[in-house]
Amino acid sequence: MVEIPEQYRSGVGLPGHIRPNEWDAFHFLILSDEKWRVETGVHAGLSTASIVGLPPIIDHGTDEQKGRWLPGVLKGETSFCLGATEPTGGSDLANLKTTARKTADGRHYVVNGHKKWITLAMDCSHMTTAVRTGGPGAGGISVLVIDTKSPGISMRMIHNSGVNAARSVWVTMEDVMVPAENLLGVENQGFHVLMSNFNKERYVMAVSMNRKTRTCLSIATRYAHDRVTFGQPLIANQIIRHKLASIGAEVESHWAWLEQLTYHVKLHGWTNELASRIALAKVLGGNMLERAVREAQQILGGAGYQRGGIGGQVEQISRDLRMMVVGGGSEEIIADLAVRREIAQAKRKGAML
């Protein structure tokens, strides 16, 4: 929400009293990292909507749309979830099934379809929604901003293994009338609107994985010093120190990469050229966090499997991390996407591949 233009901020300043013209990508990195110190579900419940549902409006909305929706965001009057994932597909956005048919007078779209795993749909006033207005594939996709209280919309909560503080929702839309002026961008050109948002979402998720890895490392290190077995603390065992060293090396290397990406954003913005590297930073972060959770639980023993207590945070992360690895694009999909993007960019620059 720090990127809401000043004229729509309703007098609300930026964190740390930083002037808007002084705010840069490194402020965003620090803010993102600090927020992830809280439990994943709490952070997701407070921030996910602003990370994924709001940016398309800031980046692609008309002046009229921004004036209509943005002033209420920082007042807590309006909020936006993202309605992209469907029961039949998540990462394969180009094959979405939800349809939006324009009425004969051109004043409304009639929307029918289902959205699944929509974070905070029950709590947000609007859903930035991917719909099919044209033919098959990416070329037939548009983005509509839909009032979640519209007649024809019904919702039910999905009970997942983790991150339940940020409610995951199944949304059904039956003949929902949406004003035509709620179209973001150009009809049948919504795929770019949605894809441009994934860079920032995946970047934030990569930052979250780094912070959660540090949490696991910190808890395991403290426990290894306090826990005495066979007459000596766990930390006295070389194999325990090696586990901590391995995770520590990974998390510091990953953070250095995040800083490199952040510097690129500071200089050039969220460019398409950065998409593949951000995707791989998320993939690497997921692999790193999975190893960190495993090693922390090995060091903690039963305490790392118990809800609550000294290892409670690690146990919670072990249930939350699957959403972090799959959400925003599964590891397999976005790793392949990264390679294909890099090859395409190299060819455009004259590489003989």
CSV table of C-alpha atoms in Angstrom, one decimal:
chain,number,residue,atom,x,y,z
A,1,MET,CA,0.0,0.0,0.0
A,2,VAL,CA,3.0,2.3,0.2
A,3,GLU,CA,2.8,2.6,-3.6
A,4,ILE,CA,-0.6,4.3,-3.5
A,5,PRO,CA,-0.1,7.7,-5.2
A,6,GLU,CA,-0.1,10.6,-2.7
A,7,GLN,CA,-3.2,12.2,-4.1
A,8,TYR,CA,-5.2,9.1,-3.1
A,9,ARG,CA,-3.6,8.5,0.4
A,10,SER,CA,-6.1,10.4,2.4
A,11,GLY,CA,-3.3,12.1,4.3
A,12,VAL,CA,-1.8,8.8,5.5
A,13,GLY,CA,2.0,9.0,5.5
A,14,LEU,CA,4.6,6.3,4.8
A,15,PRO,CA,6.3,4.1,7.5
A,16,GLY,CA,9.1,5.9,9.4
A,17,HIS,CA,7.9,9.3,8.2
A,18,ILE,CA,9.8,8.7,4.9
A,19,ARG,CA,8.9,11.2,2.2
A,20,PRO,CA,7.3,9.6,-0.9
A,21,ASN,CA,10.1,10.8,-3.2
A,22,GLU,CA,12.7,9.1,-0.9
A,23,TRP,CA,11.0,5.7,-0.7
A,24,ASP,CA,12.8,3.1,-2.8
A,25,ALA,CA,13.1,-0.6,-3.3
A,26,PHE,CA,15.3,-1.1,-0.3
A,27,HIS,CA,12.7,0.4,2.0
A,28,PHE,CA,10.3,-2.1,0.5
A,29,LEU,CA,12.7,-5.0,1.2
A,30,ILE,CA,13.2,-4.0,4.8
A,31,LEU,CA,9.5,-3.5,5.4
A,32,SER,CA,8.7,-6.8,3.8
A,33,ASP,CA,11.3,-8.7,5.8
A,34,GLU,CA,10.3,-7.1,9.1
A,35,LYS,CA,6.6,-7.9,8.6
A,36,TRP,CA,7.4,-11.6,8.1
A,37,ARG,CA,8.6,-11.8,11.7
A,38,VAL,CA,5.0,-12.5,12.7
A,39,GLU,CA,3.3,-15.8,12.0
A,40,THR,CA,2.6,-16.5,8.3
A,41,GLY,CA,-1.2,-16.6,8.7
A,42,VAL,CA,-1.3,-13.3,10.6
A,43,HIS,CA,0.9,-11.5,8.0
A,44,ALA,CA,-1.1,-13.1,5.1
A,45,GLY,CA,-4.3,-12.0,6.8
A,46,LEU,CA,-3.1,-8.4,7.1
A,47,SER,CA,-1.1,-7.9,3.9
A,48,THR,CA,-2.0,-10.5,1.2
A,49,ALA,CA,-4.8,-8.5,-0.3
A,50,SER,CA,-2.7,-5.3,-0.7
A,51,ILE,CA,0.1,-7.4,-2.2
A,52,VAL,CA,-1.9,-9.2,-4.9
A,53,GLY,CA,-5.3,-7.6,-5.3
A,54,LEU,CA,-4.4,-3.9,-5.2
A,55,PRO,CA,-1.4,-3.4,-7.5
A,56,PRO,CA,-3.3,-4.1,-10.8
A,57,ILE,CA,-5.5,-1.1,-9.9
A,58,ILE,CA,-2.6,1.1,-9.1
A,59,ASP,CA,-0.7,0.1,-12.2
A,60,HIS,CA,-3.4,-0.3,-14.8
A,61,GLY,CA,-6.5,1.5,-13.5
A,62,THR,CA,-7.8,4.7,-15.1
A,63,ASP,CA,-7.7,8.0,-13.2
A,64,GLU,CA,-11.5,7.6,-12.6
A,65,GLN,CA,-11.0,4.1,-11.2
A,66,LYS,CA,-8.2,5.1,-9.0
A,67,GLY,CA,-10.2,8.1,-7.7
A,68,ARG,CA,-13.2,5.7,-7.0
A,69,TRP,CA,-11.3,2.9,-5.2
A,70,LEU,CA,-8.0,4.0,-3.8
A,71,PRO,CA,-8.9,6.7,-1.3
A,72,GLY,CA,-10.8,4.2,0.8
A,73,VAL,CA,-8.0,1.7,1.0
A,74,LEU,CA,-6.0,3.5,3.7
A,75,LYS,CA,-9.2,4.4,5.5
A,76,GLY,CA,-10.1,0.7,5.7
A,77,GLU,CA,-13.2,1.2,3.7
A,78,THR,CA,-12.1,-0.7,0.5
A,79,SER,CA,-9.8,-3.8,0.1
A,80,PHE,CA,-9.0,-6.0,-2.9
A,81,CYS,CA,-8.3,-9.8,-3.1
A,82,LEU,CA,-7.2,-11.5,-6.3
A,83,GLY,CA,-9.5,-13.9,-8.0
A,84,ALA,CA,-7.2,-15.8,-10.4
A,85,THR,CA,-6.9,-19.5,-9.3
A,86,GLU,CA,-9.8,-21.8,-10.2
A,87,PRO,CA,-10.7,-25.4,-9.2
A,88,THR,CA,-9.3,-26.7,-12.5
A,89,GLY,CA,-6.1,-24.8,-12.5
A,90,GLY,CA,-3.8,-22.5,-10.6
A,91,SER,CA,-0.5,-21.7,-12.3
A,92,ASP,CA,-2.0,-22.3,-15.8
A,93,LEU,CA,-3.7,-19.0,-15.9
A,94,ALA,CA,-4.2,-19.0,-19.7
A,95,ASN,CA,-6.7,-21.8,-19.4
A,96,LEU,CA,-9.1,-20.2,-16.9
A,97,LYS,CA,-12.8,-21.1,-17.3
A,98,THR,CA,-14.7,-18.2,-15.6
A,99,THR,CA,-16.6,-16.3,-18.3
A,100,ALA,CA,-17.7,-12.7,-18.6
A,101,ARG,CA,-20.3,-12.0,-21.3
A,102,LYS,CA,-21.1,-8.4,-22.2
A,103,THR,CA,-24.8,-7.4,-22.1
A,104,ALA,CA,-26.5,-6.2,-25.3
A,105,ASP,CA,-26.4,-2.6,-24.2
A,106,GLY,CA,-22.7,-2.9,-23.4
A,107,ARG,CA,-23.2,-1.5,-19.8
A,108,HIS,CA,-22.4,-4.7,-17.9
A,109,TYR,CA,-20.6,-8.0,-17.9
A,110,VAL,CA,-22.4,-11.1,-16.8
A,111,VAL,CA,-19.9,-13.3,-14.9
A,112,ASN,CA,-20.2,-17.0,-14.3
A,113,GLY,CA,-17.6,-19.4,-12.8
A,114,HIS,CA,-15.7,-20.5,-9.8
A,115,LYS,CA,-12.6,-19.3,-8.0
A,116,LYS,CA,-10.7,-21.4,-5.4
A,117,TRP,CA,-8.2,-20.7,-2.7
A,118,ILE,CA,-8.9,-17.0,-2.9
A,119,THR,CA,-7.2,-15.5,0.2
A,120,LEU,CA,-9.4,-13.1,2.2
A,121,ALA,CA,-12.3,-13.1,-0.3
A,122,MET,CA,-14.8,-13.1,2.6
A,123,ASP,CA,-13.1,-10.1,4.1
A,124,CYS,CA,-12.4,-7.9,1.1
A,125,SER,CA,-14.8,-5.4,-0.4
A,126,HIS,CA,-13.7,-6.2,-4.0
A,127,MET,CA,-12.1,-9.0,-6.0
A,128,THR,CA,-9.7,-8.2,-8.8
A,129,THR,CA,-10.9,-11.1,-11.0
A,130,ALA,CA,-9.5,-12.9,-14.1
A,131,VAL,CA,-12.3,-13.7,-16.5
A,132,ARG,CA,-12.6,-15.0,-20.1
A,133,THR,CA,-14.1,-12.4,-22.4
A,134,GLY,CA,-12.7,-13.8,-25.6
A,135,GLY,CA,-11.4,-17.0,-27.2
A,136,PRO,CA,-9.2,-19.7,-25.7
A,137,GLY,CA,-5.7,-19.0,-24.4
A,138,ALA,CA,-4.0,-15.9,-22.9
A,139,GLY,CA,-5.5,-13.6,-25.6
A,140,GLY,CA,-9.1,-14.0,-24.4
A,141,ILE,CA,-8.5,-12.9,-20.7
A,142,SER,CA,-9.7,-9.7,-19.1
A,143,VAL,CA,-9.6,-8.3,-15.6
A,144,LEU,CA,-12.7,-7.1,-13.8
A,145,VAL,CA,-13.0,-5.5,-10.4
A,146,ILE,CA,-16.0,-7.1,-8.8
A,147,ASP,CA,-17.9,-6.0,-5.6
A,148,THR,CA,-17.9,-9.1,-3.4
A,149,LYS,CA,-21.4,-8.2,-2.1
A,150,SER,CA,-22.9,-8.4,-5.6
A,151,PRO,CA,-26.0,-10.6,-6.0
A,152,GLY,CA,-25.0,-14.0,-7.4
A,153,ILE,CA,-21.8,-14.3,-5.4
A,154,SER,CA,-21.6,-17.0,-2.7
A,155,MET,CA,-18.6,-18.1,-0.7
A,156,ARG,CA,-17.4,-20.8,1.6
A,157,MET,CA,-14.2,-21.2,3.6
A,158,ILE,CA,-11.7,-23.9,2.7
A,159,HIS,CA,-9.9,-25.5,5.6
A,160,ASN,CA,-6.2,-25.9,4.8
A,161,SER,CA,-3.3,-27.4,6.8
A,162,GLY,CA,-1.8,-24.0,7.5
A,163,VAL,CA,-2.2,-20.2,7.1
A,164,ASN,CA,-5.8,-20.4,8.3
A,165,ALA,CA,-5.6,-17.0,9.9
A,166,ALA,CA,-5.9,-15.7,6.3
A,167,ARG,CA,-9.1,-17.3,5.2
A,168,SER,CA,-8.9,-19.3,2.0
A,169,VAL,CA,-12.2,-19.2,0.1
A,170,TRP,CA,-14.1,-20.9,-2.6
A,171,VAL,CA,-16.1,-18.3,-4.6
A,172,THR,CA,-19.0,-19.1,-6.9
A,173,MET,CA,-20.4,-16.5,-9.3
A,174,GLU,CA,-23.7,-17.1,-10.9
A,175,ASP,CA,-24.9,-14.4,-13.4
A,176,VAL,CA,-23.1,-11.7,-11.5
A,177,MET,CA,-23.7,-8.2,-13.1
A,178,VAL,CA,-20.5,-6.2,-13.2
A,179,PRO,CA,-20.4,-2.6,-14.5
A,180,ALA,CA,-18.4,-2.3,-17.7
A,181,GLU,CA,-16.5,0.6,-16.2
A,182,ASN,CA,-14.9,-1.9,-13.8
A,183,LEU,CA,-12.8,-3.4,-16.6
A,184,LEU,CA,-9.1,-2.9,-15.9
A,185,GLY,CA,-7.1,-2.1,-19.0
A,186,VAL,CA,-8.3,-3.3,-22.4
A,187,GLU,CA,-10.7,-6.2,-23.0
A,188,ASN,CA,-8.9,-9.4,-23.9
A,189,GLN,CA,-5.6,-8.0,-22.8
A,190,GLY,CA,-5.8,-8.8,-19.1
A,191,PHE,CA,-3.1,-11.5,-19.2
A,192,HIS,CA,-0.4,-8.9,-19.1
A,193,VAL,CA,-2.2,-7.1,-16.2
A,194,LEU,CA,-2.1,-10.2,-14.1
A,195,MET,CA,1.4,-11.4,-15.1
A,196,SER,CA,3.0,-8.0,-14.3
A,197,ASN,CA,1.7,-8.4,-10.7
A,198,PHE,CA,3.5,-11.8,-10.2
A,199,ASN,CA,7.0,-10.3,-10.0
A,200,LYS,CA,6.2,-8.4,-6.8
A,201,GLU,CA,4.2,-11.2,-5.3
A,202,ARG,CA,7.0,-13.7,-5.9
A,203,TYR,CA,9.6,-11.3,-4.6
A,204,VAL,CA,7.7,-10.8,-1.3
A,205,MET,CA,7.3,-14.6,-1.0
A,206,ALA,CA,11.1,-15.1,-1.5
A,207,VAL,CA,11.7,-12.5,1.3
A,208,SER,CA,9.2,-14.4,3.5
A,209,MET,CA,11.1,-17.7,3.0
A,210,ASN,CA,14.4,-16.0,3.9
A,211,ARG,CA,12.9,-14.6,7.1
A,212,LYS,CA,11.2,-18.0,8.1
A,213,THR,CA,14.5,-19.8,7.4
A,214,ARG,CA,16.2,-17.3,9.9
A,215,THR,CA,13.4,-18.1,12.4
A,216,CYS,CA,14.0,-21.8,12.2
A,217,LEU,CA,17.8,-21.3,12.4
A,218,SER,CA,17.5,-19.0,15.5
A,219,ILE,CA,15.1,-21.3,17.4
A,220,ALA,CA,17.3,-24.4,16.6
A,221,THR,CA,20.5,-22.6,17.6
A,222,ARG,CA,19.0,-21.5,20.9
A,223,TYR,CA,17.6,-24.9,21.7
A,224,ALA,CA,20.9,-26.6,20.8
A,225,HIS,CA,22.6,-24.4,23.5
A,226,ASP,CA,20.0,-25.1,26.1
A,227,ARG,CA,19.3,-28.8,25.5
A,228,VAL,CA,21.6,-31.1,27.4
A,229,THR,CA,21.9,-34.8,26.3
A,230,PHE,CA,24.4,-37.4,27.6
A,231,GLY,CA,26.0,-34.8,29.8
A,232,GLN,CA,26.6,-32.1,27.2
A,233,PRO,CA,24.6,-29.5,25.2
A,234,LEU,CA,23.5,-30.5,21.7
A,235,ILE,CA,25.7,-27.7,20.3
A,236,ALA,CA,28.8,-29.6,21.4
A,237,ASN,CA,28.2,-32.2,18.7
A,238,GLN,CA,29.9,-31.4,15.4
A,239,ILE,CA,27.0,-32.8,13.4
A,240,ILE,CA,24.6,-30.3,15.0
A,241,ARG,CA,27.0,-27.4,14.3
A,242,HIS,CA,27.3,-28.6,10.6
A,243,LYS,CA,23.5,-28.5,10.3
A,244,LEU,CA,23.4,-24.9,11.5
A,245,ALA,CA,26.3,-23.9,9.3
A,246,SER,CA,24.7,-25.3,6.2
A,247,ILE,CA,21.4,-23.4,6.8
A,248,GLY,CA,23.3,-20.3,7.8
A,249,ALA,CA,25.3,-20.3,4.5
A,250,GLU,CA,22.2,-20.7,2.4
A,251,VAL,CA,20.2,-18.0,4.1
A,252,GLU,CA,23.0,-15.4,3.8
A,253,SER,CA,23.6,-16.3,0.1
A,254,HIS,CA,19.9,-16.1,-0.6
A,255,TRP,CA,19.7,-12.7,1.1
A,256,ALA,CA,22.6,-11.4,-0.9
A,257,TRP,CA,20.7,-12.4,-4.1
A,258,LEU,CA,17.6,-10.6,-2.8
A,259,GLU,CA,19.6,-7.4,-2.3
A,260,GLN,CA,21.0,-7.7,-5.8
A,261,LEU,CA,17.4,-8.0,-7.2
A,262,THR,CA,16.3,-5.1,-5.0
A,263,TYR,CA,19.1,-3.0,-6.5
A,264,HIS,CA,17.9,-3.8,-10.0
A,265,VAL,CA,14.4,-2.8,-9.0
A,266,LYS,CA,15.7,0.5,-7.5
A,267,LEU,CA,17.4,1.4,-10.8
A,268,HIS,CA,15.0,0.0,-13.4
A,269,GLY,CA,11.7,-0.9,-11.7
A,270,TRP,CA,9.8,-4.2,-11.9
A,271,THR,CA,10.9,-5.0,-15.4
A,272,ASN,CA,10.0,-8.1,-17.4
A,273,GLU,CA,13.8,-8.9,-17.6
A,274,LEU,CA,13.7,-9.5,-13.9
A,275,ALA,CA,10.9,-12.0,-13.9
A,276,SER,CA,13.0,-15.1,-14.4
A,277,ARG,CA,15.4,-14.2,-11.6
A,278,ILE,CA,12.7,-13.4,-9.2
A,279,ALA,CA,11.0,-16.7,-10.0
A,280,LEU,CA,14.2,-18.6,-9.3
A,281,ALA,CA,14.8,-16.6,-6.0
A,282,LYS,CA,11.4,-17.9,-4.9
A,283,VAL,CA,12.2,-21.5,-6.0
A,284,LEU,CA,15.6,-21.4,-4.2
A,285,GLY,CA,13.9,-19.8,-1.1
A,286,GLY,CA,11.4,-22.7,-1.0
A,287,ASN,CA,14.0,-25.4,-1.2
A,288,MET,CA,16.0,-23.6,1.5
A,289,LEU,CA,13.1,-23.2,3.8
A,290,GLU,CA,12.1,-26.9,3.4
A,291,ARG,CA,15.6,-27.9,4.5
A,292,ALA,CA,15.7,-25.4,7.3
A,293,VAL,CA,12.4,-26.8,8.7
A,294,ARG,CA,13.6,-30.3,8.5
A,295,GLU,CA,17.0,-29.7,10.2
A,296,ALA,CA,15.4,-27.5,12.8
A,297,GLN,CA,12.9,-30.2,13.6
A,298,GLN,CA,15.7,-32.8,13.7
A,299,ILE,CA,17.5,-30.7,16.3
A,300,LEU,CA,14.4,-29.9,18.3
A,301,GLY,CA,13.2,-33.5,18.2
A,302,GLY,CA,9.7,-33.9,19.6
A,303,ALA,CA,9.6,-30.2,20.5
A,304,GLY,CA,9.6,-29.4,16.8
A,305,TYR,CA,6.6,-31.6,16.2
A,306,GLN,CA,4.5,-30.2,19.0
A,307,ARG,CA,2.1,-27.3,18.6
A,308,GLY,CA,3.1,-24.5,21.0
A,309,GLY,CA,6.0,-24.5,23.3
A,310,ILE,CA,9.7,-23.8,22.4
A,311,GLY,CA,9.4,-25.4,18.9
A,312,GLY,CA,5.9,-24.2,18.2
A,313,GLN,CA,6.9,-21.7,15.6
A,314,VAL,CA,8.9,-24.3,13.7
A,315,GLU,CA,6.0,-26.7,13.7
A,316,GLN,CA,3.7,-23.9,12.5
A,317,ILE,CA,6.1,-23.1,9.6
A,318,SER,CA,6.2,-26.8,8.7
A,319,ARG,CA,2.5,-26.6,7.9
A,320,ASP,CA,2.6,-23.1,6.3
A,321,LEU,CA,5.5,-23.7,4.0
A,322,ARG,CA,3.5,-25.8,1.4
A,323,MET,CA,1.4,-22.7,0.6
A,324,MET,CA,4.6,-20.7,0.3
A,325,VAL,CA,6.2,-23.1,-2.1
A,326,VAL,CA,3.1,-23.6,-4.2
A,327,GLY,CA,1.4,-20.2,-3.9
A,328,GLY,CA,2.4,-17.6,-6.5
A,329,GLY,CA,3.3,-20.4,-8.9
A,330,SER,CA,4.5,-23.9,-8.1
A,331,GLU,CA,8.2,-24.6,-8.1
A,332,GLU,CA,8.0,-26.8,-11.2
A,333,ILE,CA,6.0,-24.2,-13.3
A,334,ILE,CA,8.0,-21.1,-12.5
A,335,ALA,CA,11.4,-22.8,-12.7
A,336,ASP,CA,10.5,-23.8,-16.3
A,337,LEU,CA,9.1,-20.4,-16.9
A,338,ALA,CA,12.4,-18.8,-15.8
A,339,VAL,CA,14.5,-20.9,-18.2
A,340,ARG,CA,12.2,-20.3,-21.1
A,341,ARG,CA,12.2,-16.5,-20.5
A,342,GLU,CA,16.0,-16.4,-20.2
A,343,ILE,CA,16.4,-18.3,-23.5
A,344,ALA,CA,13.9,-16.1,-25.3
A,345,GLN,CA,15.7,-12.9,-24.0
A,346,ALA,CA,19.1,-14.3,-25.0
A,347,LYS,CA,17.8,-15.0,-28.5
A,348,ARG,CA,16.4,-11.4,-28.8
A,349,LYS,CA,19.8,-10.1,-27.9
A,350,GLY,CA,21.4,-12.2,-30.7
A,351,ALA,CA,22.5,-15.3,-28.9
A,352,MET,CA,23.1,-18.2,-31.3
A,353,LEU,CA,20.9,-20.8,-29.6
